[in-house]
Coordinates of C-alpha atoms and ligand atoms in Angstrom, one line a residue:
X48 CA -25.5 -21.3 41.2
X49 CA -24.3 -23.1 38.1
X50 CA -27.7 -22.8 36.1
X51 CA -27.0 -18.6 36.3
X52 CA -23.1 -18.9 35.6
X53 CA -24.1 -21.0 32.3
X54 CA -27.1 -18.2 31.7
X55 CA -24.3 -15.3 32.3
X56 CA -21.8 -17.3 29.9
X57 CA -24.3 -17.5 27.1
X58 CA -25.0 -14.0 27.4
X59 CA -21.3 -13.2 27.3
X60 CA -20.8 -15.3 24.3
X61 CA -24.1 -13.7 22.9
X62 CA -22.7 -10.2 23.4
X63 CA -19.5 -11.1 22.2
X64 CA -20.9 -12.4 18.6
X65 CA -23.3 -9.6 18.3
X66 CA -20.3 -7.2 18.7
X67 CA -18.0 -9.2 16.4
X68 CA -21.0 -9.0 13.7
X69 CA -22.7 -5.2 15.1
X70 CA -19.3 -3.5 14.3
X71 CA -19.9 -0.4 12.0
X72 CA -18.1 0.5 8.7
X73 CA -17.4 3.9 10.2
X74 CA -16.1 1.8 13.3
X75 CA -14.0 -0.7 11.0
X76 CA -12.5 2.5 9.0
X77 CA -11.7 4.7 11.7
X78 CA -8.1 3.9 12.2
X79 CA -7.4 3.9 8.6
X80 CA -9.2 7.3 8.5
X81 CA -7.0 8.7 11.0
X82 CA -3.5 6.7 9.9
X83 CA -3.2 8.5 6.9
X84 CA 0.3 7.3 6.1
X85 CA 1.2 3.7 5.3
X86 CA 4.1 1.8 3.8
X87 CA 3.6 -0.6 0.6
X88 CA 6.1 -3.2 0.5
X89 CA 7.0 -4.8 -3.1
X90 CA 9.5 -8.2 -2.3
X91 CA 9.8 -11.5 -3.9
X92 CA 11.9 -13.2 -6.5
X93 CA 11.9 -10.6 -9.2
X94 CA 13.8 -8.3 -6.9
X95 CA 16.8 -10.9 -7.3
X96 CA 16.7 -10.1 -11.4
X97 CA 16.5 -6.5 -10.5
X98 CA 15.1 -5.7 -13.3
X99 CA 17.9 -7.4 -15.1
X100 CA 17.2 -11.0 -17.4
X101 CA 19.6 -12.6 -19.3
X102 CA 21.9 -9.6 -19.3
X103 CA 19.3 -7.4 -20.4
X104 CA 17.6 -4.3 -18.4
X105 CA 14.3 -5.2 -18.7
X106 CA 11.8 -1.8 -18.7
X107 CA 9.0 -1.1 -16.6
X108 CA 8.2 -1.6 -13.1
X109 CA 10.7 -4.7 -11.5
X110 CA 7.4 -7.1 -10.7
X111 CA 6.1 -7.2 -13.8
X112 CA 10.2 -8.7 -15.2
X113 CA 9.0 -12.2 -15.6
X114 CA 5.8 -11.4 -18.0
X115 CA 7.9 -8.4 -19.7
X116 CA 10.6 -10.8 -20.0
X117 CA 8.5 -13.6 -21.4
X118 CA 10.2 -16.0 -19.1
X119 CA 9.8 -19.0 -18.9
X120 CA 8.1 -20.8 -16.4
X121 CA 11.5 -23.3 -15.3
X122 CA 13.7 -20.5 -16.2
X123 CA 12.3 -18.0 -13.8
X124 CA 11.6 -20.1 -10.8
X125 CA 15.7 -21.3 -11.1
X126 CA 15.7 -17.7 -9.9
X127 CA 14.4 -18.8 -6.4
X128 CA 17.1 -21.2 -5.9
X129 CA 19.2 -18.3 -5.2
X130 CA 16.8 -15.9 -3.2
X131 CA 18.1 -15.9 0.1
X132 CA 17.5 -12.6 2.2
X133 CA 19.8 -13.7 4.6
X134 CA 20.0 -9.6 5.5
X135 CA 16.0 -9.4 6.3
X136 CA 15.2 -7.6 9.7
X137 CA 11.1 -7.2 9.7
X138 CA 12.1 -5.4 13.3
X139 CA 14.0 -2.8 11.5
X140 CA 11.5 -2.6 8.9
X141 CA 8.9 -2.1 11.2
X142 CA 11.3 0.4 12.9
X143 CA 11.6 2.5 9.5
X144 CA 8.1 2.9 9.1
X145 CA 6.8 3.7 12.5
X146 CA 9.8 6.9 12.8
X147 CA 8.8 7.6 9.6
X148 CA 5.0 8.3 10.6
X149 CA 3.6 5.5 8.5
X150 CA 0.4 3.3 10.6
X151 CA 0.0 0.6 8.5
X152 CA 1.7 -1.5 6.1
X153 CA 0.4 -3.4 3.4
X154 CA 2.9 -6.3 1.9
X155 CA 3.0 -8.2 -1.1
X156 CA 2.1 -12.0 0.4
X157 CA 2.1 -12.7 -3.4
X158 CA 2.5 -10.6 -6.3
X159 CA 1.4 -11.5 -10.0
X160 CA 4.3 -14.0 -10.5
X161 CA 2.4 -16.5 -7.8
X162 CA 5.9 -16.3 -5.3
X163 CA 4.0 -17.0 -2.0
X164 CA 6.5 -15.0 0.6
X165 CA 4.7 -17.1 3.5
X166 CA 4.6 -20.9 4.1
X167 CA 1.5 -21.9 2.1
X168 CA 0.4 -25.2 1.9
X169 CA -1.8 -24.8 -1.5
X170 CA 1.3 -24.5 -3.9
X171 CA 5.6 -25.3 -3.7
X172 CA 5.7 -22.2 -5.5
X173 CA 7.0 -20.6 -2.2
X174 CA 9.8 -19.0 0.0
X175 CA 9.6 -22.3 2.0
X176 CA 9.6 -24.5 -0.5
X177 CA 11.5 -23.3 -3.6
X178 CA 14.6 -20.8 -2.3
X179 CA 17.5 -21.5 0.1
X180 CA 16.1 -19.1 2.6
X181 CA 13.5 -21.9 3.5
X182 CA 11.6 -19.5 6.0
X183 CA 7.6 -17.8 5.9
X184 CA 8.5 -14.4 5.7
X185 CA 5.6 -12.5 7.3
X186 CA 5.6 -14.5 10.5
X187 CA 8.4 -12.1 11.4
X188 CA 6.7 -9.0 9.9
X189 CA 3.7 -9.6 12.2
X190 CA 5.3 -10.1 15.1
X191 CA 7.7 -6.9 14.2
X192 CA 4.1 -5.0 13.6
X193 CA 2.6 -6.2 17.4
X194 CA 5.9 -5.3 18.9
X195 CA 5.7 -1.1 17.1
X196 CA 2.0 -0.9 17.1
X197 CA 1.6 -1.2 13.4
X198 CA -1.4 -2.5 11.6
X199 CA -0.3 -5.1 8.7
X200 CA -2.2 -5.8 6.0
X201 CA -1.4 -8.5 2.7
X202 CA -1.3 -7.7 -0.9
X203 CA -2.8 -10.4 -2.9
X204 CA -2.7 -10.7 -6.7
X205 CA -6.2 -12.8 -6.6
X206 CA -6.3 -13.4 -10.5
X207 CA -3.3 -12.8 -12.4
X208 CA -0.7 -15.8 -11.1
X209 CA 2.2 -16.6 -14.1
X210 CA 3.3 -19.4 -12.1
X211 CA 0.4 -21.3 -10.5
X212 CA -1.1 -23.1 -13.3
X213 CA -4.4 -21.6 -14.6
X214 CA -3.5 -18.3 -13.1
X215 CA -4.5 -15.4 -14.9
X216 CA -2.4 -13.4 -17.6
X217 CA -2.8 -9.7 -17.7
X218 CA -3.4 -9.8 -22.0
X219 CA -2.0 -5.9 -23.3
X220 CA 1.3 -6.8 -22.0
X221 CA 3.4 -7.8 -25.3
X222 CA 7.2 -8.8 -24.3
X223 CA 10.5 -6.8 -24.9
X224 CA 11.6 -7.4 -28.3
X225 CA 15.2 -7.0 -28.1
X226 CA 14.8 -9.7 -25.4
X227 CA 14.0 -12.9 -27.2
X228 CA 15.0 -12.9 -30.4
X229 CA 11.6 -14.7 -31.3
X230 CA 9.4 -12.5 -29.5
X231 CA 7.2 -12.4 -32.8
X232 CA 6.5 -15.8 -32.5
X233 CA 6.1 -15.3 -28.2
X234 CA 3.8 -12.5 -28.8
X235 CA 1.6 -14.6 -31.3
X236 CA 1.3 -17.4 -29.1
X237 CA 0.0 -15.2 -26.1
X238 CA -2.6 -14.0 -28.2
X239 CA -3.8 -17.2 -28.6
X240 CA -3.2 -18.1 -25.2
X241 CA -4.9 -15.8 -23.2
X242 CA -1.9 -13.9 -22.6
X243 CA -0.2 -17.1 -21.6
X244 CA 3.0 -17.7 -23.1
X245 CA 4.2 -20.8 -21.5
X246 CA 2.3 -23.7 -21.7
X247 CA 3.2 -24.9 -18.1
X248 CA 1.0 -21.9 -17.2
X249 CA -2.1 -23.7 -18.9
X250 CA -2.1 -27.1 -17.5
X251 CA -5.4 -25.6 -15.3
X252 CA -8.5 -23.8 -16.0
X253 CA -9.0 -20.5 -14.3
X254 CA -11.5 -21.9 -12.5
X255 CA -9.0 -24.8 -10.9
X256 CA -6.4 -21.6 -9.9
X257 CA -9.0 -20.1 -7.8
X258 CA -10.2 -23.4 -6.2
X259 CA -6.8 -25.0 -5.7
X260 CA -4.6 -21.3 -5.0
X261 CA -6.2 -18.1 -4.4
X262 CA -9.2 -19.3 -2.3
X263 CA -6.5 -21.8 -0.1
X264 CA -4.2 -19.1 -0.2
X265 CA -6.1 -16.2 1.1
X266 CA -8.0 -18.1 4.2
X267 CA -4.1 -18.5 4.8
X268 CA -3.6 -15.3 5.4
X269 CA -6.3 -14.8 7.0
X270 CA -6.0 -17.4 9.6
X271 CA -2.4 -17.9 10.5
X272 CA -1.1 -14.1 10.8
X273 CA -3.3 -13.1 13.3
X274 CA -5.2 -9.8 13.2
X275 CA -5.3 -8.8 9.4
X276 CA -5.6 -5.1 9.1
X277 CA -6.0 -4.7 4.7
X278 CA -6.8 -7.0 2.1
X279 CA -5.2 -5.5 -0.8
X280 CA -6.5 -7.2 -3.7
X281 CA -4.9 -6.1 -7.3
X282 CA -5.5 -6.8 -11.1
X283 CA -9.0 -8.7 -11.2
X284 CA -7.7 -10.2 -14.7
X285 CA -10.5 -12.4 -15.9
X286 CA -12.1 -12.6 -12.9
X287 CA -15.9 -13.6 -12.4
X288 CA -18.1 -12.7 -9.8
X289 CA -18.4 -16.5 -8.4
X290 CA -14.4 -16.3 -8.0
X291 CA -15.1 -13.0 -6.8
X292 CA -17.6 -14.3 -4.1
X293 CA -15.5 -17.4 -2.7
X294 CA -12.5 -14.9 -2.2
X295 CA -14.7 -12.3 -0.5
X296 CA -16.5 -15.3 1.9
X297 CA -13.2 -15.5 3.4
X298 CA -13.6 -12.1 4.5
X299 CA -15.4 -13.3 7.6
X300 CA -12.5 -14.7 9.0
X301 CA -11.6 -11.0 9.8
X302 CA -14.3 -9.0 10.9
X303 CA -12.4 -5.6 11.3
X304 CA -10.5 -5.9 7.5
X305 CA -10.0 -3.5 5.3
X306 CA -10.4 -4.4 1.6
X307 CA -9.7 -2.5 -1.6
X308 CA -12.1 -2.0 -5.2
X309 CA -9.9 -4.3 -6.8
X310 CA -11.7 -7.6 -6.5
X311 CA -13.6 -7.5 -8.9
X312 CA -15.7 -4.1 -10.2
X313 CA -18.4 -3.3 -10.1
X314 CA -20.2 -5.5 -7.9
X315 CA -17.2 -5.6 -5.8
X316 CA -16.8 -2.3 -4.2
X317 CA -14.9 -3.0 -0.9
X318 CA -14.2 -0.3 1.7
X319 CA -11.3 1.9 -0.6
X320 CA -11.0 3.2 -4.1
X321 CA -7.2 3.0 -5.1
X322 CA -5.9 5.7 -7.3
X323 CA -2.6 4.8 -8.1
X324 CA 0.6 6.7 -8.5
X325 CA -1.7 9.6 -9.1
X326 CA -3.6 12.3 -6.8
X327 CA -7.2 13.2 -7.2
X328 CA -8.9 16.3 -7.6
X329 CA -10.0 18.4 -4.6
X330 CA -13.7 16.5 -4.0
X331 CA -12.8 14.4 -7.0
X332 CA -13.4 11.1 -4.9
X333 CA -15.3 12.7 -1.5
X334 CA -18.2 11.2 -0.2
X335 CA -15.5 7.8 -0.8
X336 CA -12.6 6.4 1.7
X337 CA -9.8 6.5 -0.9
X338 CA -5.5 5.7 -0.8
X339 CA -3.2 7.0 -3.2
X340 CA -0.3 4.6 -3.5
X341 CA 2.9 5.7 -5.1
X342 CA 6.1 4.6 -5.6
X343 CA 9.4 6.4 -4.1
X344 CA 11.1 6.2 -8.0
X345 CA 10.2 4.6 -10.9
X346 CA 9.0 0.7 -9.9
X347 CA 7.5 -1.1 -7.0
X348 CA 9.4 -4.1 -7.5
X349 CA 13.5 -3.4 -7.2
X350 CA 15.0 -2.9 -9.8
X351 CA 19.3 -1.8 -10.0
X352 CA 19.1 0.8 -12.3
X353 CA 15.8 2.8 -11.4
X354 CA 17.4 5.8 -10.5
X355 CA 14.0 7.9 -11.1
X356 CA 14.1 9.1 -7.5
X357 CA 11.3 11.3 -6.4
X358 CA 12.4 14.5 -4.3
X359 CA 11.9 14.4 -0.4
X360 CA 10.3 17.6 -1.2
X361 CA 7.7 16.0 -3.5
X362 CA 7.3 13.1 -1.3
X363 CA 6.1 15.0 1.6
X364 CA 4.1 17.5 -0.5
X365 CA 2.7 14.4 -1.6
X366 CA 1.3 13.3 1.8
X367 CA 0.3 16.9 2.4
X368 CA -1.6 17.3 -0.7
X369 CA -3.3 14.1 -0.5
X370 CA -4.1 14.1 3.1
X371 CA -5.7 18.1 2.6
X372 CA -8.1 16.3 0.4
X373 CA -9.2 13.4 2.9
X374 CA -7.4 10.8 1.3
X375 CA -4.6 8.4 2.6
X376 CA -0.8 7.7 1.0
X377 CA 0.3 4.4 0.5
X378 CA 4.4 4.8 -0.2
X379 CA 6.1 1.9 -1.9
X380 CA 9.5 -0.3 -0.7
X381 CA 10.7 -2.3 -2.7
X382 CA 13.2 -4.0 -0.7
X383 CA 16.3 -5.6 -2.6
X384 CA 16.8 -9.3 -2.8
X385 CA 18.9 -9.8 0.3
X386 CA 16.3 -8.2 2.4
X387 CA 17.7 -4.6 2.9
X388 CA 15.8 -1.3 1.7
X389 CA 17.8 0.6 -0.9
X390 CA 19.6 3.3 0.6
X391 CA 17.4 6.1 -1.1
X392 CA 14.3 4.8 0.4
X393 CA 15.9 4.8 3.8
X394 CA 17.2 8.4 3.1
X395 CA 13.4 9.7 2.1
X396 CA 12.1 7.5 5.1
X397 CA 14.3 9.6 7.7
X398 CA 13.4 13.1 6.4
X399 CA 10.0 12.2 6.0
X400 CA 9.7 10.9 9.4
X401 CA 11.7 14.3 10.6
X402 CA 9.2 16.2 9.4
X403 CA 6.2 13.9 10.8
X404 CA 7.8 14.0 13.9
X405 CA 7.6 18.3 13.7
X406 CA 4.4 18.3 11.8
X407 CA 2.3 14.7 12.0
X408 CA -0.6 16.4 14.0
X409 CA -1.5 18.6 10.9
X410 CA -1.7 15.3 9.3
X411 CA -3.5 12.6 11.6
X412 CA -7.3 12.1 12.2
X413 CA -7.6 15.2 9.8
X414 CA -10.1 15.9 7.3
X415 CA -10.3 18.1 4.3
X416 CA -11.4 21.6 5.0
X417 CA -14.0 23.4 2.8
X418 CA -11.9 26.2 1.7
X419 CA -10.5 26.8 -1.8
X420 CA -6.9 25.4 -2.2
X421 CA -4.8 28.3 -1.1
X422 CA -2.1 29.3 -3.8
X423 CA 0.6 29.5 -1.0
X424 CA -0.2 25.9 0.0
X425 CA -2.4 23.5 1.6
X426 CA -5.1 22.7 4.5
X427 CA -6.5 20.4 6.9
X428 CA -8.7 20.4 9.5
X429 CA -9.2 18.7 13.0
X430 CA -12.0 20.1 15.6
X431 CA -11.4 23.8 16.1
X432 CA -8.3 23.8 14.8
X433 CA -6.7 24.2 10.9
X434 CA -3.6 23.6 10.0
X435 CA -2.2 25.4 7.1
X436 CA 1.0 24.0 5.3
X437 CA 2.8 26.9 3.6
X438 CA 4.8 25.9 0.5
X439 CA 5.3 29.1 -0.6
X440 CA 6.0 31.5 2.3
X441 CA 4.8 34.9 1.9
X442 CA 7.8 37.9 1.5
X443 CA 5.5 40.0 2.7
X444 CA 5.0 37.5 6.0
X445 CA 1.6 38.2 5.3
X446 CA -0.6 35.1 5.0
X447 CA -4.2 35.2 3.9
X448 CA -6.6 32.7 4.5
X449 CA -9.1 32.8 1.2
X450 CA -12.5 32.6 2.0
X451 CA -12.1 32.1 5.0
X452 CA -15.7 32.7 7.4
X453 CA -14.7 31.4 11.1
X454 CA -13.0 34.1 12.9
X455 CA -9.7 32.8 14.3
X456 CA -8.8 32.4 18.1
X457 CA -5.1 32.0 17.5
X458 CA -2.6 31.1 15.3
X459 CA 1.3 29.3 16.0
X460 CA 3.9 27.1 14.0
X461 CA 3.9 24.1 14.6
X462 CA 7.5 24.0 14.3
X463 CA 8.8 25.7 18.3
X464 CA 5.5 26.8 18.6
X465 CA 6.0 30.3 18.5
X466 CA 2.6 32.7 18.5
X467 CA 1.8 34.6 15.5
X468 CA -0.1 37.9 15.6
X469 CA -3.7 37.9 13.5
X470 CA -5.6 40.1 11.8
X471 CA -8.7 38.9 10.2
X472 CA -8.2 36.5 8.1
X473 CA -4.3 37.3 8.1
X474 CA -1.3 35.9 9.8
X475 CA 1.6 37.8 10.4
X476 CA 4.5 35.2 10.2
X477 CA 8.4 35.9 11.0
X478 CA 10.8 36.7 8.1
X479 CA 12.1 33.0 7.9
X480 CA 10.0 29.9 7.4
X481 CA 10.9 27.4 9.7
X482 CA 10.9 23.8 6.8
X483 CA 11.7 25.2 3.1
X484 CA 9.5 22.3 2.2
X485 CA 6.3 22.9 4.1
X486 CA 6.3 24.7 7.3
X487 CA 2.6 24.3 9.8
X488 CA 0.5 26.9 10.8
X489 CA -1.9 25.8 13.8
X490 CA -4.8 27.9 14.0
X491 CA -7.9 27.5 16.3
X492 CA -11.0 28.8 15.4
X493 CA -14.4 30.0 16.8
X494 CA -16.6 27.7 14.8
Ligands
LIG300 O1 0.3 -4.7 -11.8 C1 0.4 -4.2 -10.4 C2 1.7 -3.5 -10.2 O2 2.7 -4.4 -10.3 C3 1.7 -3.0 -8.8 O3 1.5 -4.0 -7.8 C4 0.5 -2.0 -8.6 C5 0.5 -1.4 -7.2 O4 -0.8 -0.8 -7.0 N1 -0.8 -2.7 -9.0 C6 -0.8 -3.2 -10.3 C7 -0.9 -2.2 -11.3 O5 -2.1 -1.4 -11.1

């Protein structure tokens, strides 16, 4: 008896690895394929500056404040000492993006300026060590994301690291003049520093960063968080394929992740190209598993007086557009320093998720369709059924599906499901359209 329960164990175990190892990349992809919709998250210690240094607004995108700013290495991580999101509630994050329609969400676990926002043992540069808060701040996130049925996933800036000696310095950045008075002589020195323009941030080779940081950092997060939906690598600044290679070993540790083109190109690819804060062409990037991400107003990172707010109408065409061509949206947070989402974001969140909650199916496990982009709108497809979003609803109530070979079955909104009367390739539709920003056309087809 126990000689056949060992020989069914090892075949259990057996079957068990081979799955682990036999799963597909169609398999591994699906539920990003079908999601979507996720959330990007931009937090750390330059949303306490705010896009604000010294008394000056600092331009560009909040994250990038310390190497715009040309801080200093002690100056900038005094910041920390008062970053204390006392107001941070990863449920009601979580919360947000599920009613909004979002599946996954992908977080900053550290962003170019090397702030770890979890409890890392590989550097003090971290929200456990170095602020007042004194607490790993995805534990709660991944518990938040079990609880709602999200997938989470970690941004990780794998080269470029202005803290963490020896970390890489993205070189065509020059600082803000009118900032330090001496920026001539700042901008000088970087050139001859690699883009470095403190000295503490040389006191290690590249090399060192990637050994004693990135690679420690990385099978971090990929062993203490549980199951790791996305690697989002970003800015392969100086990197080298053997850097590239030790960060990508730690894959393994995951067999399901997802992981981004931004390793290291070319020999890099991962499973997603990442066009950012830009949409591709119809086909531009088909044949390719691909994710827009785009920020809500004018920066990732918080920033006070960013008030470059992008219209809930242009947000959700956004998803609609990007989803008719196969691809997936990735909208940025970026939370402020005491842990709350700014109010806009919230606002945008709720009608976006209003309309999800009316229209989602039209955008779930869809796929582009192979018609011509209708001028009144957009188009996905799902089995026998298209969806057609309508922008720009017809005053004749006459709407024409171009090109269009497959006779139709029926046709309904989406929005109270009323049935609508065909003819052809035409669909009469009533006098008013139910969302002024995109209303749904279901339509099944005889394929
Ligand atoms: O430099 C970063 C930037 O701060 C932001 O994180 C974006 C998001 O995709 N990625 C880099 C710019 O391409």
């Amino acid at each position: 008896m126990k000689k056949l329960t060992l020989i069914l164990f090892a075949c259990l175990c057996s079957l068990q690895t081979l799955s682990a190892q036999d799963i597909t990349r169609d398999q591994r992809m699906q539920w990003w394929r079908e999601a979507r919709f996720g959330m990007f998250i931009h937090w750390g210690v330059y949303a306490q500056l705010a896009g604000v240094y010294d008394g000056h607004e600092i331009n560009k995108a909040g994250e990038w404040i310390m190497n715009r700013g040309k801080i200093p290495v002690a100056a900038y991580q005094q910041v920390a000492k008062q970053f204390n999101p006392v107001k941070y509630n990863a449920d009601e994050w979580v919360r947000m993006a599920k009613d909004a329609g979002m599946k996954y969400i992908v977080i900053t676990a550290k962003h170019h300026d090397g702030f770890a926002l979890f409890n890392t043992k590989a550097s003090k540069w971290n929200v456990v060590n170095a602020t007042p808060y004194g607490k790993d701040l995805l534990q709660p996130l991944v518990a938040a994301c079990k609880k709602y049925n999200m997938k989470l996933g970690f941004y990780y800036s794998q080269a470029q690291d202005w803290n963490n000696p020896g970390g890489a310095v993205n070189r065509k950045v020059t600082s803000e003049g009118w900032l330090n008075p001496d920026s001539a002589k700042i901008d000088a020195y970087t050139k001859d520093h690699d883009g470095h323009w403190d000295p503490a941030q040389e006191t290690a080779t590249f090399a060192q960063y990637i050994d004693r940081v990135a690679v420690p950092q990385v099978k971090e997060l990929l062993s203490n968080y549980g199951d790791v939906a996305v690697l989002w690598w970003d800015t392969p600044t100086n990197m080298t394929d053997d850097a590239a290679q030790k960060l990508n070993a730690l894959l393994k540790l995951q067999p399901n992740i997802i992981t981004n083109d931004r390793l290291k190109r070319p020999n890099f690819p991962g499973d997603t190209k990442t066009p950012e804060q830009k949409i591709p062409k119809a086909g531009e990037l088909d044949g390719s598993d691909w994710e827009t991400c785009m920020t809500m107003n004018g920066t990732w990172g918080f920033k006070s007086w960013d008030d470059k707010w992008k219209s809930n109408e242009t947000l959700i065409r956004n998803l609609i557009d990007i989803a008719s061509k196969g691809g997936n949206y990735l909208l940025n947070i970026g939370p402020k320093a005491d842990g709350t989402f700014p109010e806009q974001s919230i606002n945008s969140l709720k009608t976006i998720g209003s309309w999800m909650k009316v229209n989602g199916e039209a955008i779930y496990a869809t796929h582009a369709t192979t018609l011509p982009q209708p001028a009144w709108g957009r188009t996905t497809q799902k089995g026998d059924f298209l969806y057609l979003f309508v922008f720009n609803w017809p005053q004749d109530g006459k709407l024409v599906i171009p090109e269009m070979k497959q006779s139709i079955v029926s046709a309904q909104l989406l929005a109270g499901g009323s049935k609508l009367k065909t003819e052809g390739s035409t669909i009469q539709l009533p006098a008013k359209a139910p969302d002024a920003i995109a209303s749904v056309v279901k339509v099944q087809i005889k394929r």
